[in-house]
Amino acid sequence: MSRGATPDITVRPMREDDWPAVRQIYREGIATGQATFEVEAPDWNRFDSSRLAAHRLVAEAPGVGILGWAAVSAVSARPVYAGVLEHSVYVSEAARGRGIGSLLLRSLIAATEQDGIWTIQASVFPENEPSLRLHLAHGFRVVGRREKIARMAHGPEVGQWRDTVLIERRTQVL
C-alpha cells in the first residue's frame, strides 16, 4: 500500500466489492463532459473484462471510503505491445484538488514498472487542463493531438466532434 497526500489515504488493489463506489466516481467523471466519450459507466462484468486485473487501484480514507481509482487496458493483443498500456484515473468530485490523482498515478507508475511495463498512455480532452497538468507533472509527454477523433454522445455537446491529446510516459527503469 502507498501512502499519499494526506497520511490517512491509502492506495490498494481494487476489489469487486469496490465497484459501487468506483462506478459512482466514474459517473461523476462522465457527467463533467471532460473525462471520456463514454455515455455511461459499464456494469462490473464489462469493466472487469476490459481492464487488466493486475493494475486496478483505489485510493481510500478510513471512515470516508473510496476517493478515486485507476485502471489499465492493453492497447493491443499482439505480444510485441505487451508492455504498452492505456490508463484511466478518476477522482471523486468531493476529493478533487487534494492530491488523490497524483497519489494514484504515482502508485500506478510504480506497479506497472515493477511488472516490466514500458509505456503508459492515455487520450485526454485538451480542455481537461487539470488532467494534463497532473500527467505532465508525473513524466508524461504530449505525443500529439487527434483532431475530431470522435463525436460526443452525451451532455450539452452531443454530436460535436472533439479532439484528444495523446500522452505517454516511457519508463526510465528498463
Tab-separated table of N, CA and C in Angstrom:
chain	number	residue	atom	x	y	z
A	1	MET	N	0.829	-1.187	0.000
A	1	MET	CA	0.000	0.000	0.000
A	1	MET	C	0.869	1.245	0.000
A	2	SER	N	0.420	2.223	-0.699
A	2	SER	CA	1.130	3.501	-0.738
A	2	SER	C	0.411	4.499	0.141
A	3	ARG	N	1.169	5.398	0.678
A	3	ARG	CA	0.586	6.495	1.437
A	3	ARG	C	0.737	7.736	0.600
A	4	GLY	N	-0.204	8.640	0.721
A	4	GLY	CA	-0.193	9.759	-0.194
A	4	GLY	C	-0.241	11.126	0.430
A	5	ALA	N	-0.960	11.989	-0.250
A	5	ALA	CA	-1.008	13.417	0.055
A	5	ALA	C	-1.407	13.688	1.500
A	6	THR	N	-2.324	12.938	2.020
A	6	THR	CA	-2.656	13.048	3.434
A	6	THR	C	-2.422	11.673	4.045
A	7	PRO	N	-1.923	11.621	5.272
A	7	PRO	CA	-1.472	10.357	5.842
A	7	PRO	C	-2.535	9.273	5.977
A	8	ASP	N	-3.788	9.643	6.010
A	8	ASP	CA	-4.817	8.619	6.195
A	8	ASP	C	-5.313	8.015	4.885
A	9	ILE	N	-4.834	8.482	3.742
A	9	ILE	CA	-5.282	7.956	2.449
A	9	ILE	C	-4.312	6.874	1.995
A	10	THR	N	-4.863	5.726	1.657
A	10	THR	CA	-4.042	4.615	1.174
A	10	THR	C	-4.493	4.214	-0.218
A	11	VAL	N	-3.578	3.588	-0.934
A	11	VAL	CA	-3.874	3.019	-2.244
A	11	VAL	C	-3.725	1.516	-2.119
A	12	ARG	N	-4.718	0.808	-2.639
A	12	ARG	CA	-4.703	-0.654	-2.590
A	12	ARG	C	-5.325	-1.189	-3.870
A	13	PRO	N	-5.151	-2.495	-4.125
A	13	PRO	CA	-5.792	-3.086	-5.299
A	13	PRO	C	-7.321	-2.975	-5.218
A	14	MET	N	-7.927	-2.723	-6.360
A	14	MET	CA	-9.386	-2.665	-6.443
A	14	MET	C	-9.968	-4.064	-6.305
A	15	ARG	N	-11.062	-4.153	-5.566
A	15	ARG	CA	-11.802	-5.404	-5.418
A	15	ARG	C	-13.182	-5.249	-6.061
A	16	GLU	N	-13.800	-6.369	-6.356
A	16	GLU	CA	-15.136	-6.327	-6.951
A	16	GLU	C	-16.128	-5.600	-6.042
A	17	ASP	N	-15.986	-5.739	-4.730
A	17	ASP	CA	-16.929	-5.072	-3.834
A	17	ASP	C	-16.708	-3.556	-3.764
A	18	ASP	N	-15.642	-3.050	-4.384
A	18	ASP	CA	-15.428	-1.606	-4.503
A	18	ASP	C	-16.255	-1.015	-5.650
A	19	TRP	N	-16.798	-1.884	-6.499
A	19	TRP	CA	-17.421	-1.420	-7.735
A	19	TRP	C	-18.497	-0.347	-7.549
A	20	PRO	N	-19.406	-0.443	-6.602
A	20	PRO	CA	-20.411	0.629	-6.486
A	20	PRO	C	-19.779	2.016	-6.316
A	21	ALA	N	-18.768	2.136	-5.488
A	21	ALA	CA	-18.106	3.437	-5.288
A	21	ALA	C	-17.303	3.840	-6.524
A	22	VAL	N	-16.597	2.880	-7.113
A	22	VAL	CA	-15.815	3.154	-8.320
A	22	VAL	C	-16.743	3.603	-9.444
A	23	ARG	N	-17.854	2.909	-9.590
A	23	ARG	CA	-18.810	3.254	-10.651
A	23	ARG	C	-19.389	4.657	-10.440
A	24	GLN	N	-19.655	5.025	-9.203
A	24	GLN	CA	-20.175	6.361	-8.921
A	24	GLN	C	-19.150	7.434	-9.299
A	25	ILE	N	-17.894	7.193	-8.979
A	25	ILE	CA	-16.837	8.145	-9.350
A	25	ILE	C	-16.707	8.224	-10.861
A	26	TYR	N	-16.813	7.098	-11.530
A	26	TYR	CA	-16.782	7.070	-12.993
A	26	TYR	C	-17.944	7.909	-13.541
A	27	ARG	N	-19.119	7.743	-12.978
A	27	ARG	CA	-20.294	8.526	-13.408
A	27	ARG	C	-20.058	10.023	-13.218
A	28	GLU	N	-19.445	10.417	-12.106
A	28	GLU	CA	-19.140	11.828	-11.873
A	28	GLU	C	-18.207	12.372	-12.960
A	29	GLY	N	-17.230	11.567	-13.351
A	29	GLY	CA	-16.330	11.969	-14.429
A	29	GLY	C	-17.061	12.120	-15.750
A	30	ILE	N	-17.919	11.177	-16.063
A	30	ILE	CA	-18.712	11.241	-17.294
A	30	ILE	C	-19.557	12.512	-17.309
A	31	ALA	N	-20.156	12.832	-16.172
A	31	ALA	CA	-21.044	13.998	-16.074
A	31	ALA	C	-20.329	15.320	-16.358
A	32	THR	N	-19.018	15.370	-16.156
A	32	THR	CA	-18.280	16.614	-16.424
A	32	THR	C	-18.215	16.925	-17.914
A	33	GLY	N	-18.338	15.902	-18.756
A	33	GLY	CA	-18.180	16.090	-20.196
A	33	GLY	C	-16.729	16.298	-20.601
A	34	GLN	N	-15.797	16.191	-19.667
A	34	GLN	CA	-14.384	16.423	-19.954
A	34	GLN	C	-13.501	15.209	-19.691
A	35	ALA	N	-14.087	14.081	-19.317
A	35	ALA	CA	-13.284	12.927	-18.925
A	35	ALA	C	-13.270	11.797	-19.948
A	36	THR	N	-14.334	11.636	-20.721
A	36	THR	CA	-14.450	10.461	-21.565
A	36	THR	C	-15.533	10.665	-22.621
A	37	PHE	N	-15.452	9.879	-23.663
A	37	PHE	CA	-16.526	9.829	-24.653
A	37	PHE	C	-17.653	8.900	-24.188
A	38	GLU	N	-17.400	8.090	-23.169
A	38	GLU	CA	-18.402	7.146	-22.680
A	38	GLU	C	-19.672	7.877	-22.260
A	39	VAL	N	-20.790	7.227	-22.473
A	39	VAL	CA	-22.093	7.785	-22.126
A	39	VAL	C	-22.505	7.377	-20.716
A	40	GLU	N	-22.133	6.151	-20.329
A	40	GLU	CA	-22.466	5.674	-19.004
A	40	GLU	C	-21.379	4.730	-18.523
A	41	ALA	N	-21.277	4.602	-17.218
A	41	ALA	CA	-20.327	3.653	-16.633
A	41	ALA	C	-20.821	2.239	-16.912
A	42	PRO	N	-19.917	1.350	-17.250
A	42	PRO	CA	-20.335	-0.020	-17.544
A	42	PRO	C	-20.751	-0.757	-16.278
A	43	ASP	N	-21.307	-1.950	-16.462
A	43	ASP	CA	-21.542	-2.805	-15.311
A	43	ASP	C	-20.210	-3.473	-14.942
A	44	TRP	N	-20.184	-4.143	-13.802
A	44	TRP	CA	-18.930	-4.730	-13.329
A	44	TRP	C	-18.347	-5.707	-14.346
A	45	ASN	N	-19.166	-6.565	-14.932
A	45	ASN	CA	-18.639	-7.580	-15.852
A	45	ASN	C	-17.927	-6.948	-17.048
A	46	ARG	N	-18.488	-5.896	-17.612
A	46	ARG	CA	-17.841	-5.233	-18.744
A	46	ARG	C	-16.562	-4.525	-18.304
A	47	PHE	N	-16.603	-3.846	-17.169
A	47	PHE	CA	-15.401	-3.206	-16.638
A	47	PHE	C	-14.318	-4.253	-16.386
A	48	ASP	N	-14.678	-5.318	-15.713
A	48	ASP	CA	-13.747	-6.378	-15.352
A	48	ASP	C	-13.086	-7.003	-16.581
A	49	SER	N	-13.854	-7.216	-17.628
A	49	SER	CA	-13.300	-7.852	-18.822
A	49	SER	C	-12.492	-6.898	-19.696
A	50	SER	N	-12.636	-5.604	-19.478
A	50	SER	CA	-11.919	-4.643	-20.326
A	50	SER	C	-10.700	-4.020	-19.650
A	51	ARG	N	-10.477	-4.288	-18.382
A	51	ARG	CA	-9.335	-3.732	-17.637
A	51	ARG	C	-8.489	-4.878	-17.097
A	52	LEU	N	-7.195	-4.699	-17.097
A	52	LEU	CA	-6.301	-5.724	-16.577
A	52	LEU	C	-6.389	-5.775	-15.053
A	53	ALA	N	-6.633	-6.947	-14.527
A	53	ALA	CA	-6.809	-7.116	-13.086
A	53	ALA	C	-5.561	-6.728	-12.298
A	54	ALA	N	-4.399	-6.901	-12.882
A	54	ALA	CA	-3.144	-6.658	-12.161
A	54	ALA	C	-2.932	-5.192	-11.787
A	55	HIS	N	-3.560	-4.277	-12.487
A	55	HIS	CA	-3.281	-2.855	-12.237
A	55	HIS	C	-4.563	-2.043	-12.109
A	56	ARG	N	-5.384	-2.429	-11.157
A	56	ARG	CA	-6.582	-1.669	-10.792
A	56	ARG	C	-6.386	-1.222	-9.359
A	57	LEU	N	-6.457	0.066	-9.135
A	57	LEU	CA	-6.178	0.613	-7.815
A	57	LEU	C	-7.305	1.510	-7.334
A	58	VAL	N	-7.467	1.585	-6.038
A	58	VAL	CA	-8.366	2.572	-5.436
A	58	VAL	C	-7.609	3.318	-4.352
A	59	ALA	N	-7.960	4.583	-4.169
A	59	ALA	CA	-7.480	5.379	-3.047
A	59	ALA	C	-8.642	5.491	-2.082
A	60	GLU	N	-8.372	5.238	-0.807
A	60	GLU	CA	-9.455	5.307	0.173
A	60	GLU	C	-8.967	5.921	1.471
A	61	ALA	N	-9.923	6.464	2.200
A	61	ALA	CA	-9.659	7.041	3.513
A	61	ALA	C	-10.589	6.374	4.516
A	62	PRO	N	-10.081	6.048	5.702
A	62	PRO	CA	-10.927	5.429	6.722
A	62	PRO	C	-12.120	6.322	7.071
A	63	GLY	N	-13.266	5.717	7.153
A	63	GLY	CA	-14.471	6.448	7.507
A	63	GLY	C	-15.073	7.254	6.370
A	64	VAL	N	-14.352	7.364	5.254
A	64	VAL	CA	-14.828	8.124	4.094
A	64	VAL	C	-15.121	7.185	2.938
A	65	GLY	N	-14.205	6.264	2.683
A	65	GLY	CA	-14.374	5.308	1.602
A	65	GLY	C	-13.487	5.614	0.415
A	66	ILE	N	-13.913	5.161	-0.744
A	66	ILE	CA	-13.139	5.285	-1.979
A	66	ILE	C	-13.180	6.739	-2.468
A	67	LEU	N	-12.010	7.298	-2.737
A	67	LEU	CA	-11.883	8.680	-3.207
A	67	LEU	C	-11.500	8.769	-4.680
A	68	GLY	N	-10.975	7.685	-5.224
A	68	GLY	CA	-10.567	7.682	-6.623
A	68	GLY	C	-10.107	6.301	-7.028
A	69	TRP	N	-9.883	6.150	-8.330
A	69	TRP	CA	-9.451	4.862	-8.841
A	69	TRP	C	-8.602	5.044	-10.096
A	70	ALA	N	-7.836	4.013	-10.396
A	70	ALA	CA	-7.037	3.961	-11.619
A	70	ALA	C	-7.103	2.539	-12.150
A	71	ALA	N	-7.061	2.415	-13.465
A	71	ALA	CA	-7.078	1.097	-14.095
A	71	ALA	C	-6.420	1.192	-15.462
A	72	VAL	N	-6.005	0.038	-15.981
A	72	VAL	CA	-5.339	-0.002	-17.283
A	72	VAL	C	-5.982	-1.042	-18.192
A	73	SER	N	-5.777	-0.828	-19.484
A	73	SER	CA	-6.199	-1.771	-20.518
A	73	SER	C	-5.027	-2.001	-21.446
A	74	ALA	N	-4.980	-3.171	-22.033
A	74	ALA	CA	-3.966	-3.448	-23.047
A	74	ALA	C	-4.295	-2.626	-24.293
A	75	VAL	N	-3.284	-2.108	-24.969
A	75	VAL	CA	-3.545	-1.364	-26.206
A	75	VAL	C	-3.600	-2.284	-27.417
A	76	SER	N	-3.063	-3.500	-27.280
A	76	SER	CA	-3.043	-4.445	-28.382
A	76	SER	C	-2.925	-5.857	-27.831
A	77	ALA	N	-3.442	-6.819	-28.576
A	77	ALA	CA	-3.294	-8.228	-28.212
A	77	ALA	C	-1.979	-8.795	-28.738
A	78	ARG	N	-1.289	-8.037	-29.583
A	78	ARG	CA	-0.028	-8.511	-30.147
A	78	ARG	C	1.052	-8.555	-29.063
A	79	PRO	N	1.771	-9.655	-28.975
A	79	PRO	CA	2.780	-9.809	-27.924
A	79	PRO	C	3.838	-8.699	-27.892
A	80	VAL	N	4.188	-8.130	-29.025
A	80	VAL	CA	5.224	-7.088	-29.036
A	80	VAL	C	4.791	-5.831	-28.300
A	81	TYR	N	3.487	-5.641	-28.100
A	81	TYR	CA	2.973	-4.481	-27.384
A	81	TYR	C	2.541	-4.817	-25.953
A	82	ALA	N	3.016	-5.931	-25.422
A	82	ALA	CA	2.614	-6.355	-24.081
A	82	ALA	C	3.013	-5.355	-23.003
A	83	GLY	N	4.000	-4.513	-23.266
A	83	GLY	CA	4.449	-3.535	-22.287
A	83	GLY	C	3.877	-2.156	-22.482
A	84	VAL	N	2.797	-2.063	-23.268
A	84	VAL	CA	2.157	-0.773	-23.532
A	84	VAL	C	0.709	-0.846	-23.049
A	85	LEU	N	0.362	0.065	-22.144
A	85	LEU	CA	-0.978	0.082	-21.563
A	85	LEU	C	-1.615	1.449	-21.723
A	86	GLU	N	-2.940	1.460	-21.789
A	86	GLU	CA	-3.715	2.695	-21.722
A	86	GLU	C	-4.319	2.759	-20.332
A	87	HIS	N	-4.332	3.935	-19.739
A	87	HIS	CA	-4.816	4.032	-18.366
A	87	HIS	C	-5.911	5.081	-18.220
A	88	SER	N	-6.610	4.963	-17.096
A	88	SER	CA	-7.613	5.934	-16.672
A	88	SER	C	-7.377	6.225	-15.203
A	89	VAL	N	-7.571	7.483	-14.819
A	89	VAL	CA	-7.517	7.895	-13.414
A	89	VAL	C	-8.729	8.785	-13.179
A	90	TYR	N	-9.534	8.448	-12.185
A	90	TYR	CA	-10.722	9.225	-11.839
A	90	TYR	C	-10.705	9.528	-10.348
A	91	VAL	N	-11.071	10.740	-9.994
A	91	VAL	CA	-11.135	11.167	-8.591
A	91	VAL	C	-12.549	11.672	-8.325
A	92	SER	N	-13.082	11.312	-7.169
A	92	SER	CA	-14.430	11.754	-6.830
A	92	SER	C	-14.488	13.277	-6.799
A	93	GLU	N	-15.654	13.783	-7.123
A	93	GLU	CA	-15.851	15.233	-7.148
A	93	GLU	C	-15.477	15.866	-5.810
A	94	ALA	N	-15.841	15.228	-4.725
A	94	ALA	CA	-15.586	15.779	-3.389
A	94	ALA	C	-14.105	15.766	-3.010
A	95	ALA	N	-13.301	14.926	-3.680
A	95	ALA	CA	-11.892	14.788	-3.299
A	95	ALA	C	-10.929	15.449	-4.278
A	96	ARG	N	-11.437	16.087	-5.311
A	96	ARG	CA	-10.542	16.709	-6.296
A	96	ARG	C	-9.737	17.842	-5.659
A	97	GLY	N	-8.503	17.983	-6.128
A	97	GLY	CA	-7.631	19.034	-5.631
A	97	GLY	C	-6.917	18.686	-4.337
A	98	ARG	N	-7.000	17.434	-3.907
A	98	ARG	CA	-6.364	17.009	-2.653
A	98	ARG	C	-5.168	16.092	-2.875
A	99	GLY	N	-4.730	15.931	-4.116
A	99	GLY	CA	-3.570	15.085	-4.393
A	99	GLY	C	-3.897	13.627	-4.624
A	100	ILE	N	-5.173	13.293	-4.712
A	100	ILE	CA	-5.574	11.890	-4.896
A	100	ILE	C	-5.138	11.382	-6.267
A	101	GLY	N	-5.335	12.185	-7.307
A	101	GLY	CA	-4.918	11.783	-8.651
A	101	GLY	C	-3.422	11.543	-8.709
A	102	SER	N	-2.661	12.406	-8.074
A	102	SER	CA	-1.210	12.261	-8.031
A	102	SER	C	-0.811	10.976	-7.297
A	103	LEU	N	-1.445	10.720	-6.190
A	103	LEU	CA	-1.177	9.507	-5.423
A	103	LEU	C	-1.474	8.257	-6.255
A	104	LEU	N	-2.622	8.246	-6.912
A	104	LEU	CA	-2.985	7.097	-7.749
A	104	LEU	C	-2.017	6.929	-8.917
A	105	LEU	N	-1.674	8.024	-9.566
A	105	LEU	CA	-0.792	7.943	-10.719
A	105	LEU	C	0.601	7.462	-10.316
A	106	ARG	N	1.138	7.978	-9.216
A	106	ARG	CA	2.445	7.507	-8.719
A	106	ARG	C	2.401	6.012	-8.418
A	107	SER	N	1.346	5.577	-7.779
A	107	SER	CA	1.203	4.162	-7.433
A	107	SER	C	1.078	3.294	-8.681
A	108	LEU	N	0.316	3.768	-9.658
A	108	LEU	CA	0.151	3.027	-10.907
A	108	LEU	C	1.475	2.923	-11.653
A	109	ILE	N	2.210	4.011	-11.731
A	109	ILE	CA	3.511	4.004	-12.406
A	109	ILE	C	4.451	3.006	-11.733
A	110	ALA	N	4.534	3.047	-10.417
A	110	ALA	CA	5.424	2.138	-9.690
A	110	ALA	C	5.041	0.680	-9.928
A	111	ALA	N	3.743	0.375	-9.862
A	111	ALA	CA	3.284	-1.006	-10.032
A	111	ALA	C	3.514	-1.508	-11.450
A	112	THR	N	3.253	-0.680	-12.436
A	112	THR	CA	3.439	-1.131	-13.820
A	112	THR	C	4.918	-1.282	-14.150
A	113	GLU	N	5.746	-0.366	-13.664
A	113	GLU	CA	7.186	-0.509	-13.916
A	113	GLU	C	7.732	-1.775	-13.270
A	114	GLN	N	7.241	-2.102	-12.096
A	114	GLN	CA	7.677	-3.323	-11.419
A	114	GLN	C	7.325	-4.558	-12.253
A	115	ASP	N	6.264	-4.472	-13.045
A	115	ASP	CA	5.841	-5.586	-13.897
A	115	ASP	C	6.411	-5.505	-15.316
A	116	GLY	N	7.348	-4.603	-15.550
A	116	GLY	CA	8.003	-4.543	-16.857
A	116	GLY	C	7.260	-3.760	-17.920
A	117	ILE	N	6.285	-2.962	-17.536
A	117	ILE	CA	5.565	-2.118	-18.498
A	117	ILE	C	6.465	-0.954	-18.880
A	118	TRP	N	6.608	-0.700	-20.186
A	118	TRP	CA	7.498	0.369	-20.612
A	118	TRP	C	6.783	1.631	-21.083
A	119	THR	N	5.497	1.550	-21.380
A	119	THR	CA	4.760	2.740	-21.811
A	119	THR	C	3.351	2.721	-21.240
A	120	ILE	N	2.967	3.841	-20.647
A	120	ILE	CA	1.584	4.058	-20.229
A	120	ILE	C	1.088	5.243	-21.045
A	121	GLN	N	-0.063	5.103	-21.649
A	121	GLN	CA	-0.595	6.183	-22.475
A	121	GLN	C	-2.045	6.472	-22.131
A	122	ALA	N	-2.524	7.600	-22.628
A	122	ALA	CA	-3.925	7.974	-22.463
A	122	ALA	C	-4.272	9.037	-23.492
A	123	SER	N	-5.551	9.186	-23.742
A	123	SER	CA	-6.067	10.287	-24.552
A	123	SER	C	-6.877	11.178	-23.626
A	124	VAL	N	-6.570	12.462	-23.642
A	124	VAL	CA	-7.199	13.423	-22.736
A	124	VAL	C	-7.786	14.552	-23.563
A	125	PHE	N	-8.979	14.992	-23.219
A	125	PHE	CA	-9.533	16.164	-23.891
A	125	PHE	C	-8.621	17.354	-23.609
A	126	PRO	N	-8.306	18.169	-24.616
A	126	PRO	CA	-7.418	19.314	-24.384
A	126	PRO	C	-7.980	20.304	-23.371
A	127	GLU	N	-9.292	20.333	-23.215
A	127	GLU	CA	-9.921	21.233	-22.244
A	127	GLU	C	-9.756	20.742	-20.805
A	128	ASN	N	-9.359	19.493	-20.637
A	128	ASN	CA	-9.187	18.925	-19.301
A	128	ASN	C	-7.781	19.267	-18.790
A	129	GLU	N	-7.585	20.551	-18.552
A	129	GLU	CA	-6.271	21.047	-18.145
A	129	GLU	C	-5.777	20.444	-16.828
A	130	PRO	N	-6.641	20.214	-15.826
A	130	PRO	CA	-6.124	19.580	-14.601
A	130	PRO	C	-5.508	18.202	-14.870
A	131	SER	N	-6.136	17.412	-15.723
A	131	SER	CA	-5.594	16.095	-16.036
A	131	SER	C	-4.276	16.216	-16.793
A	132	LEU	N	-4.218	17.118	-17.747
A	132	LEU	CA	-2.964	17.301	-18.484
A	132	LEU	C	-1.842	17.755	-17.551
A	133	ARG	N	-2.113	18.699	-16.664
A	133	ARG	CA	-1.089	19.158	-15.707
A	133	ARG	C	-0.628	18.008	-14.810
A	134	LEU	N	-1.580	17.223	-14.321
A	134	LEU	CA	-1.254	16.080	-13.471
A	134	LEU	C	-0.288	15.138	-14.184
A	135	HIS	N	-0.632	14.781	-15.406
A	135	HIS	CA	0.190	13.832	-16.141
A	135	HIS	C	1.567	14.393	-16.483
A	136	LEU	N	1.619	15.632	-16.912
A	136	LEU	CA	2.914	16.236	-17.230
A	136	LEU	C	3.809	16.285	-15.994
A	137	ALA	N	3.224	16.508	-14.831
A	137	ALA	CA	3.990	16.548	-13.580
A	137	ALA	C	4.552	15.178	-13.198
A	138	HIS	N	4.023	14.126	-13.808
A	138	HIS	CA	4.475	12.771	-13.493
A	138	HIS	C	5.207	12.112	-14.652
A	139	GLY	N	5.816	12.922	-15.493
A	139	GLY	CA	6.683	12.387	-16.532
A	139	GLY	C	6.024	12.013	-17.840
A	140	PHE	N	4.747	12.325	-18.005
A	140	PHE	CA	4.095	12.084	-19.288
A	140	PHE	C	4.478	13.209	-20.244
A	141	ARG	N	4.425	12.923	-21.509
A	141	ARG	CA	4.678	13.947	-22.521
A	141	ARG	C	3.555	13.889	-23.547
A	142	VAL	N	3.348	15.018	-24.197
A	142	VAL	CA	2.352	15.077	-25.257
A	142	VAL	C	2.981	14.493	-26.514
A	143	VAL	N	2.309	13.492	-27.087
A	143	VAL	CA	2.767	12.856	-28.311
A	143	VAL	C	2.146	13.540	-29.522
A	144	GLY	N	0.896	13.957	-29.372
A	144	GLY	CA	0.218	14.622	-30.477
A	144	GLY	C	-1.229	14.910	-30.144
A	145	ARG	N	-1.865	15.512	-31.104
A	145	ARG	CA	-3.281	15.866	-30.960
A	145	ARG	C	-4.056	15.147	-32.051
A	146	ARG	N	-5.115	14.488	-31.643
A	146	ARG	CA	-6.001	13.817	-32.597
A	146	ARG	C	-7.188	14.734	-32.820
A	147	GLU	N	-7.257	15.310	-33.988
A	147	GLU	CA	-8.318	16.270	-34.283
A	147	GLU	C	-9.594	15.549	-34.692
A	148	LYS	N	-10.683	15.988	-34.085
A	148	LYS	CA	-12.006	15.434	-34.394
A	148	LYS	C	-11.974	13.908	-34.439
A	149	ILE	N	-11.461	13.317	-33.371
A	149	ILE	CA	-11.300	11.869	-33.305
A	149	ILE	C	-12.630	11.144	-33.105
A	150	ALA	N	-13.588	11.793	-32.435
A	150	ALA	CA	-14.895	11.174	-32.195
A	150	ALA	C	-15.907	12.253	-31.814
A	151	ARG	N	-17.188	11.877	-31.896
A	151	ARG	CA	-18.263	12.804	-31.520
A	151	ARG	C	-18.782	12.487	-30.131
A	152	MET	N	-19.139	13.544	-29.428
A	152	MET	CA	-19.737	13.374	-28.105
A	152	MET	C	-21.131	12.771	-28.256
A	153	ALA	N	-21.423	11.846	-27.372
A	153	ALA	CA	-22.726	11.184	-27.414
A	153	ALA	C	-23.568	11.509	-26.190
A	154	HIS	N	-23.099	12.460	-25.366
A	154	HIS	CA	-23.850	12.829	-24.169
A	154	HIS	C	-23.551	14.274	-23.812
A	155	GLY	N	-24.354	14.816	-22.921
A	155	GLY	CA	-24.126	16.166	-22.417
A	155	GLY	C	-24.504	17.249	-23.410
A	156	PRO	N	-24.140	18.473	-23.106
A	156	PRO	CA	-24.525	19.611	-23.944
A	156	PRO	C	-23.833	19.631	-25.303
A	157	GLU	N	-22.786	18.822	-25.458
A	157	GLU	CA	-22.037	18.807	-26.721
A	157	GLU	C	-22.402	17.617	-27.616
A	158	VAL	N	-23.554	17.011	-27.427
A	158	VAL	CA	-23.947	15.848	-28.222
A	158	VAL	C	-23.777	16.151	-29.704
A	159	GLY	N	-23.103	15.234	-30.383
A	159	GLY	CA	-22.899	15.367	-31.811
A	159	GLY	C	-21.690	16.192	-32.212
A	160	GLN	N	-21.097	16.909	-31.286
A	160	GLN	CA	-19.934	17.733	-31.619
A	160	GLN	C	-18.665	16.880	-31.655
A	161	TRP	N	-17.842	17.154	-32.669
A	161	TRP	CA	-16.551	16.497	-32.770
A	161	TRP	C	-15.643	17.013	-31.668
A	162	ARG	N	-14.837	16.124	-31.101
A	162	ARG	CA	-13.885	16.509	-30.052
A	162	ARG	C	-12.484	16.049	-30.423
A	163	ASP	N	-11.527	16.842	-30.051
A	163	ASP	CA	-10.123	16.478	-30.174
A	163	ASP	C	-9.692	15.773	-28.892
A	164	THR	N	-8.614	15.013	-28.981
A	164	THR	CA	-7.953	14.492	-27.786
A	164	THR	C	-6.455	14.720	-27.931
A	165	VAL	N	-5.802	14.816	-26.800
A	165	VAL	CA	-4.355	14.932	-26.743
A	165	VAL	C	-3.831	13.560	-26.322
A	166	LEU	N	-2.955	12.991	-27.134
A	166	LEU	CA	-2.358	11.702	-26.822
A	166	LEU	C	-1.121	11.954	-25.966
A	167	ILE	N	-1.113	11.354	-24.786
A	167	ILE	CA	0.027	11.489	-23.875
A	167	ILE	C	0.596	10.113	-23.585
A	168	GLU	N	1.892	10.086	-23.242
A	168	GLU	CA	2.504	8.819	-22.872
A	168	GLU	C	3.629	9.070	-21.883
A	169	ARG	N	3.918	8.029	-21.131
A	169	ARG	CA	5.051	8.044	-20.211
A	169	ARG	C	5.870	6.800	-20.490
A	170	ARG	N	7.133	7.008	-20.814
A	170	ARG	CA	8.050	5.913	-21.037
A	170	ARG	C	8.850	5.695	-19.764
A	171	THR	N	8.971	4.451	-19.363
A	171	THR	CA	9.708	4.147	-18.144
A	171	THR	C	11.188	4.480	-18.292
A	172	GLN	N	11.802	4.818	-17.207
A	172	GLN	CA	13.266	5.015	-17.162
A	172	GLN	C	13.933	3.791	-16.522
A	173	VAL	N	13.145	2.804	-16.140
A	173	VAL	CA	13.645	1.644	-15.421
A	173	VAL	C	14.240	0.605	-16.357
A	174	LEU	N	13.629	0.356	-17.480
A	174	LEU	CA	14.091	-0.719	-18.379
A	174	LEU	C	15.228	-0.277	-19.259
